[in-house]
GROMACS .gro file of C-alpha atoms in nm:
model
  289
    1MET     CA    1   7.251  13.565  11.896
    2LEU     CA    2   6.969  13.363  11.783
    3LEU     CA    3   6.911  13.240  12.152
    4ASN     CA    4   6.951  13.591  12.296
    5ASP     CA    5   6.731  13.750  12.069
    6VAL     CA    6   6.424  13.490  12.103
    7LEU     CA    7   6.495  13.500  12.490
    8LYS     CA    8   6.454  13.883  12.481
    9TYR     CA    9   6.147  13.905  12.247
   10PHE     CA   10   5.981  13.567  12.328
   11ASP     CA   11   5.679  13.712  12.441
   12ALA     CA   12   5.587  13.888  12.104
   13TYR     CA   13   5.729  13.605  11.884
   14TRP     CA   14   5.456  13.374  11.961
   15TYR     CA   15   5.049  13.402  11.926
   16ASP     CA   16   4.723  13.209  11.917
   17SER     CA   17   4.674  13.064  11.590
   18LYS     CA   18   4.325  12.921  11.650
   19ARG     CA   19   4.027  13.009  11.848
   20SER     CA   20   3.992  12.834  12.196
   21LYS     CA   21   3.826  12.496  12.176
   22LYS     CA   22   3.726  12.402  12.537
   23GLY     CA   23   4.026  12.600  12.701
   24LYS     CA   24   4.266  12.446  12.441
   25TYR     CA   25   4.495  12.744  12.256
   26VAL     CA   26   4.708  12.639  11.969
   27ARG     CA   27   5.008  12.857  11.997
   28SER     CA   28   5.223  12.953  11.680
   29ALA     CA   29   5.582  13.066  11.579
   30ALA     CA   30   5.494  13.075  11.219
   31LYS     CA   31   5.539  13.439  11.183
   32SER     CA   32   5.867  13.484  11.375
   33PRO     CA   33   6.156  13.330  11.168
   34ASN     CA   34   6.392  13.319  11.475
   35LEU     CA   35   6.167  13.165  11.736
   36ARG     CA   36   6.035  12.924  11.452
   37LYS     CA   37   6.428  12.805  11.379
   38LEU     CA   38   6.507  12.788  11.727
   39LEU     CA   39   6.209  12.558  11.835
   40ARG     CA   40   6.309  12.349  11.520
   41LEU     CA   41   6.663  12.313  11.627
   42ILE     CA   42   6.559  12.219  11.979
   43ASN     CA   43   6.330  11.940  11.855
   44GLU     CA   44   6.561  11.811  11.559
   45LYS     CA   45   6.902  11.822  11.777
   46ILE     CA   46   6.811  11.783  12.130
   47LEU     CA   47   6.479  11.580  12.134
   48ALA     CA   48   6.426  11.367  11.802
   49PRO     CA   49   6.797  11.192  11.830
   50HIS     CA   50   6.621  11.005  12.158
   51ASP     CA   51   6.304  10.864  11.960
   52PHE     CA   52   6.460  10.527  11.948
   53ARG     CA   53   6.442  10.496  12.331
   54VAL     CA   54   6.072  10.548  12.356
   55PRO     CA   55   5.891  10.228  12.396
   56ASP     CA   56   5.738  10.069  12.060
   57PHE     CA   57   5.369  10.112  12.187
   58ILE     CA   58   5.401  10.495  12.187
   59PHE     CA   59   5.324  10.685  11.872
   60GLY     CA   60   5.261  11.038  11.755
   61GLY     CA   61   5.501  11.324  11.692
   62LEU     CA   62   5.808  11.079  11.689
   63PHE     CA   63   6.002  10.977  11.389
   64GLU     CA   64   5.842  10.733  11.147
   65ARG     CA   65   5.561  10.674  11.408
   66ASP     CA   66   5.229  10.765  11.290
   67ASN     CA   67   4.840  10.710  11.355
   68ILE     CA   68   4.868  10.448  11.073
   69GLN     CA   69   5.119  10.235  11.232
   70ALA     CA   70   4.948  10.312  11.596
   71ALA     CA   71   4.630  10.137  11.473
   72GLN     CA   72   4.805   9.856  11.299
   73HIS     CA   73   4.979   9.777  11.620
   74LEU     CA   74   4.642   9.691  11.762
   75LEU     CA   75   4.573   9.426  11.503
   76GLY     CA   76   4.598   9.070  11.526
   77GLY     CA   77   4.354   8.774  11.556
   78ARG     CA   78   3.990   8.719  11.561
   79ASP     CA   79   3.715   8.777  11.868
   80LYS     CA   80   3.883   9.097  11.960
   81ILE     CA   81   3.742   9.389  12.170
   82PHE     CA   82   3.857   9.770  12.180
   83LEU     CA   83   3.894  10.011  12.458
   84LYS     CA   84   3.958  10.372  12.345
   85MET     CA   85   4.028  10.634  12.592
   86ASP     CA   86   4.104  11.019  12.560
   87ILE     CA   87   4.308  11.217  12.813
   88LYS     CA   88   4.149  11.560  12.900
   89SER     CA   89   4.353  11.883  12.773
   90PHE     CA   90   4.677  11.667  12.747
   91PHE     CA   91   4.900  11.966  12.674
   92GLU     CA   92   4.755  12.169  12.919
   93GLN     CA   93   4.816  11.932  13.206
   94ILE     CA   94   5.202  11.958  13.142
   95SER     CA   95   5.331  12.249  13.344
   96GLU     CA   96   5.658  12.438  13.293
   97LYS     CA   97   5.816  12.303  13.619
   98ARG     CA   98   5.732  11.980  13.479
   99VAL     CA   99   5.928  12.026  13.159
  100PHE     CA  100   6.235  12.181  13.359
  101TYR     CA  101   6.223  11.862  13.558
  102PHE     CA  102   6.261  11.645  13.246
  103PHE     CA  103   6.545  11.867  13.108
  104PHE     CA  104   6.723  11.890  13.443
  105LYS     CA  105   6.676  11.539  13.580
  106HIS     CA  106   6.628  11.309  13.285
  107CYS     CA  107   6.841  11.487  13.016
  108GLN     CA  108   7.077  11.600  13.282
  109CYS     CA  109   7.107  11.956  13.165
  110THR     CA  110   7.252  12.223  13.400
  111LYS     CA  111   6.979  12.435  13.588
  112GLU     CA  112   7.056  12.727  13.350
  113ALA     CA  113   7.022  12.522  13.017
  114ALA     CA  114   6.720  12.328  13.178
  115THR     CA  115   6.535  12.685  13.259
  116ILE     CA  116   6.618  12.823  12.919
  117LEU     CA  117   6.476  12.509  12.730
  118SER     CA  118   6.152  12.496  12.929
  119LYS     CA  119   6.105  12.871  12.899
  120LEU     CA  120   6.125  12.841  12.530
  121CYS     CA  121   5.887  12.560  12.522
  122CYS     CA  122   5.606  12.696  12.742
  123VAL     CA  123   5.399  12.994  12.763
  124PRO     CA  124   5.102  13.117  12.999
  125LYS     CA  125   4.783  12.929  13.045
  126GLY     CA  126   4.455  13.054  12.890
  127PRO     CA  127   4.453  13.297  12.584
  128ARG     CA  128   4.735  13.523  12.502
  129GLY     CA  129   4.721  13.850  12.718
  130SER     CA  130   4.504  13.704  12.968
  131GLY     CA  131   4.770  13.779  13.250
  132GLU     CA  132   4.764  13.441  13.383
  133THR     CA  133   5.085  13.362  13.538
  134GLU     CA  134   5.088  12.968  13.542
  135LYS     CA  135   5.303  12.853  13.261
  136ILE     CA  136   5.235  12.513  13.045
  137LEU     CA  137   5.363  12.346  12.747
  138ALA     CA  138   5.270  12.527  12.422
  139ARG     CA  139   5.028  12.324  12.222
  140GLY     CA  140   5.138  12.362  11.886
  141PHE     CA  141   5.502  12.441  11.908
  142ALA     CA  142   5.742  12.190  11.735
  143THR     CA  143   5.885  12.067  12.055
  144SER     CA  144   5.546  12.000  12.216
  145SER     CA  145   5.435  11.629  12.099
  146ARG     CA  146   5.776  11.496  12.203
  147LEU     CA  147   5.790  11.675  12.522
  148ALA     CA  148   5.422  11.567  12.611
  149VAL     CA  149   5.554  11.207  12.551
  150TRP     CA  150   5.879  11.229  12.770
  151CYS     CA  151   5.717  11.424  13.060
  152ASN     CA  152   5.459  11.124  13.091
  153LEU     CA  153   5.654  10.847  12.992
  154ASN     CA  154   5.675  10.681  13.319
  155THR     CA  155   5.312  10.691  13.385
  156PHE     CA  156   5.234  10.546  13.027
  157THR     CA  157   5.507  10.271  13.082
  158TYR     CA  158   5.346  10.179  13.406
  159LEU     CA  159   4.990  10.176  13.259
  160GLN     CA  160   5.145   9.957  12.964
  161LEU     CA  161   5.280   9.677  13.213
  162LYS     CA  162   5.006   9.677  13.453
  163VAL     CA  163   4.723   9.635  13.173
  164ARG     CA  164   4.933   9.372  12.992
  165SER     CA  165   4.963   9.168  13.334
  166LYS     CA  166   4.598   9.179  13.377
  167LEU     CA  167   4.525   9.079  13.029
  168TYR     CA  168   4.861   8.865  12.968
  169ARG     CA  169   4.635   8.531  12.850
  170ASN     CA  170   4.433   8.765  12.590
  171ASP     CA  171   4.708   8.883  12.364
  172PRO     CA  172   4.696   9.232  12.466
  173ARG     CA  173   4.766   9.524  12.227
  174ILE     CA  174   4.833   9.897  12.342
  175ALA     CA  175   4.872  10.199  12.156
  176ILE     CA  176   4.939  10.544  12.283
  177TYR     CA  177   4.895  10.832  12.018
  178VAL     CA  178   4.975  11.147  12.210
  179ASP     CA  179   4.662  11.185  12.431
  180ASP     CA  180   4.455  10.869  12.255
  181ILE     CA  181   4.504  10.544  12.438
  182GLY     CA  182   4.369  10.223  12.242
  183ILE     CA  183   4.365   9.879  12.439
  184ALA     CA  184   4.287   9.557  12.228
  185ALA     CA  185   4.242   9.196  12.356
  186LYS     CA  186   4.117   8.869  12.245
  187GLY     CA  187   3.842   8.657  12.430
  188VAL     CA  188   3.737   8.934  12.678
  189ASN     CA  189   3.387   9.019  12.753
  190MET     CA  190   3.210   9.374  12.795
  191GLU     CA  191   3.226   9.335  13.175
  192ARG     CA  192   3.582   9.264  13.211
  193MET     CA  193   3.675   9.535  12.965
  194GLN     CA  194   3.503   9.784  13.195
  195LYS     CA  195   3.702   9.682  13.490
  196ILE     CA  196   4.017   9.705  13.261
  197LYS     CA  197   3.887  10.080  13.184
  198ASP     CA  198   3.861  10.179  13.541
  199PHE     CA  199   4.177  10.020  13.629
  200ALA     CA  200   4.358  10.223  13.365
  201VAL     CA  201   4.176  10.547  13.454
  202ARG     CA  202   4.294  10.508  13.805
  203ILE     CA  203   4.667  10.467  13.693
  204LEU     CA  204   4.663  10.770  13.471
  205GLU     CA  205   4.489  11.009  13.733
  206LYS     CA  206   4.672  10.887  14.036
  207HIS     CA  207   5.024  10.698  13.939
  208ASP     CA  208   5.192  11.050  13.939
  209SER     CA  209   5.052  11.288  14.171
  210ASN     CA  210   5.259  11.549  14.039
  211GLN     CA  211   5.117  11.474  13.672
  212PRO     CA  212   4.750  11.315  13.684
  213LEU     CA  213   4.620  11.261  13.365
  214PRO     CA  214   4.221  11.266  13.393
  215VAL     CA  215   4.022  11.076  13.111
  216HIS     CA  216   3.734  11.207  12.910
  217GLY     CA  217   3.431  11.012  13.019
  218ASN     CA  218   3.238  11.081  12.752
  219LYS     CA  219   3.508  10.980  12.486
  220THR     CA  220   3.542  10.651  12.640
  221ARG     CA  221   3.442  10.367  12.421
  222ILE     CA  222   3.453   9.961  12.448
  223ILE     CA  223   3.337   9.796  12.125
  224LEU     CA  224   3.396   9.475  11.950
  225PHE     CA  225   3.627   9.488  11.627
  226LYS     CA  226   3.328   9.339  11.449
  227ASP     CA  227   3.093   9.592  11.560
  228GLY     CA  228   3.314   9.862  11.379
  229ALA     CA  229   3.590   9.971  11.615
  230GLU     CA  230   3.794  10.267  11.487
  231TYR     CA  231   4.121  10.435  11.647
  232LEU     CA  232   4.259  10.785  11.500
  233GLY     CA  233   3.984  10.781  11.242
  234ILE     CA  234   4.075  10.431  11.099
  235LYS     CA  235   3.874  10.117  11.102
  236LEU     CA  236   4.009   9.807  11.274
  237GLY     CA  237   3.943   9.472  11.104
  238ARG     CA  238   4.073   9.140  11.180
  239ASN     CA  239   4.401   9.156  11.009
  240LYS     CA  240   4.359   9.514  10.818
  241LEU     CA  241   4.294   9.867  10.835
  242SER     CA  242   4.036  10.064  10.641
  243LEU     CA  243   3.924  10.416  10.645
  244GLY     CA  244   3.681  10.523  10.935
  245ALA     CA  245   3.327  10.635  10.894
  246LYS     CA  246   3.394  11.049  10.908
  247THR     CA  247   3.719  11.010  10.665
  248ARG     CA  248   3.533  10.788  10.416
  249SER     CA  249   3.239  11.026  10.419
  250ARG     CA  250   3.440  11.315  10.346
  251TYR     CA  251   3.634  11.141  10.084
  252ASP     CA  252   3.299  11.023   9.917
  253LYS     CA  253   3.154  11.367   9.913
  254ILE     CA  254   3.470  11.524   9.741
  255LYS     CA  255   3.448  11.240   9.486
  256LEU     CA  256   3.094  11.327   9.407
  257ALA     CA  257   3.144  11.699   9.402
  258LEU     CA  258   3.434  11.643   9.150
  259LYS     CA  259   3.196  11.520   8.904
  260SER     CA  260   2.974  11.824   8.926
  261ALA     CA  261   3.249  12.093   8.953
  262ASP     CA  262   3.149  12.390   8.719
  263THR     CA  263   3.468  12.568   8.703
  264ALA     CA  264   3.827  12.467   8.630
  265GLU     CA  265   3.953  12.629   8.924
  266LYS     CA  266   3.691  12.442   9.150
  267LYS     CA  267   3.794  12.107   8.975
  268LYS     CA  268   4.149  12.151   9.037
  269GLU     CA  269   4.082  12.238   9.413
  270LEU     CA  270   3.875  11.915   9.434
  271GLN     CA  271   4.112  11.704   9.241
  272GLU     CA  272   4.397  11.800   9.498
  273LYS     CA  273   4.191  11.698   9.777
  274TYR     CA  274   4.077  11.396   9.585
  275ARG     CA  275   4.441  11.276   9.520
  276ALA     CA  276   4.540  11.341   9.889
  277TYR     CA  277   4.258  11.108  10.041
  278SER     CA  278   4.345  10.835   9.761
  279ARG     CA  279   4.688  10.839   9.883
  280TYR     CA  280   4.601  10.840  10.256
  281LYS     CA  281   4.348  10.566  10.171
  282ARG     CA  282   4.614  10.344   9.968
  283ASN     CA  283   4.865  10.406  10.295
  284VAL     CA  284   4.590  10.287  10.552
  285GLN     CA  285   4.500   9.986  10.355
  286THR     CA  286   4.865   9.865  10.271
  287GLN     CA  287   4.909   9.838  10.653
  288VAL     CA  288   4.813   9.494  10.654
  289ARG     CA  289   4.990   9.202  10.858
   0.00000   0.00000   0.00000
């Protein structure tokens, strides 16, 4: 009954929850108990049980693999350099056909099951109501992060193997958090890391002709750890982590505003935010090797 109801009224059950940011639309099922429940069941019963099969250099949207662990994965030793890359419109690159292929070929679902599952996890490209016929993975659905990983796992695994082979003498560390890629290595100069960057970009864009993953050129960074390398809003030290510049600035502003709060309601609101940032700060700083 749940499945039939959602299949019948699917187009009425989801909506755009936020304004577009450079062609990216966050979809939501929050106002539809049935679609929300069904997506949760697909995520928890079909996808999540296989998280242990995902390589340990991939984080984000997986059980007990958060941004702090991803940043920690890059630590170790002195004289390190860091390369950060960001995939353009990651979820929008993943077609319904690709999601169907994952369920049908890799999960060995029947064609009927793969068709139903891919239909439930994808929506038309562009803003809701645009009349677009091409369907893509729905950014914001409970199933999206795991499906994004699985649909690109071959490319990510190939990237990791090839980059490690290029830097095998330099203790390479690679972390992928959804669409953010971090590569760290010891004793590598800027010129060589630039070549590694060009090499990695070619793999992402050309390894899978059916699923190219273009990279944001203006978001690519190569920086020494000692000069303030950051990944996922976390500052990378020799063997420790700390809050990144933007997060630390927000934390300090809340702390300052709390001292001058003029009403009990405002003070309570700021105290809750301050406690949340304080907990996050402790979690970041306790991830020390």
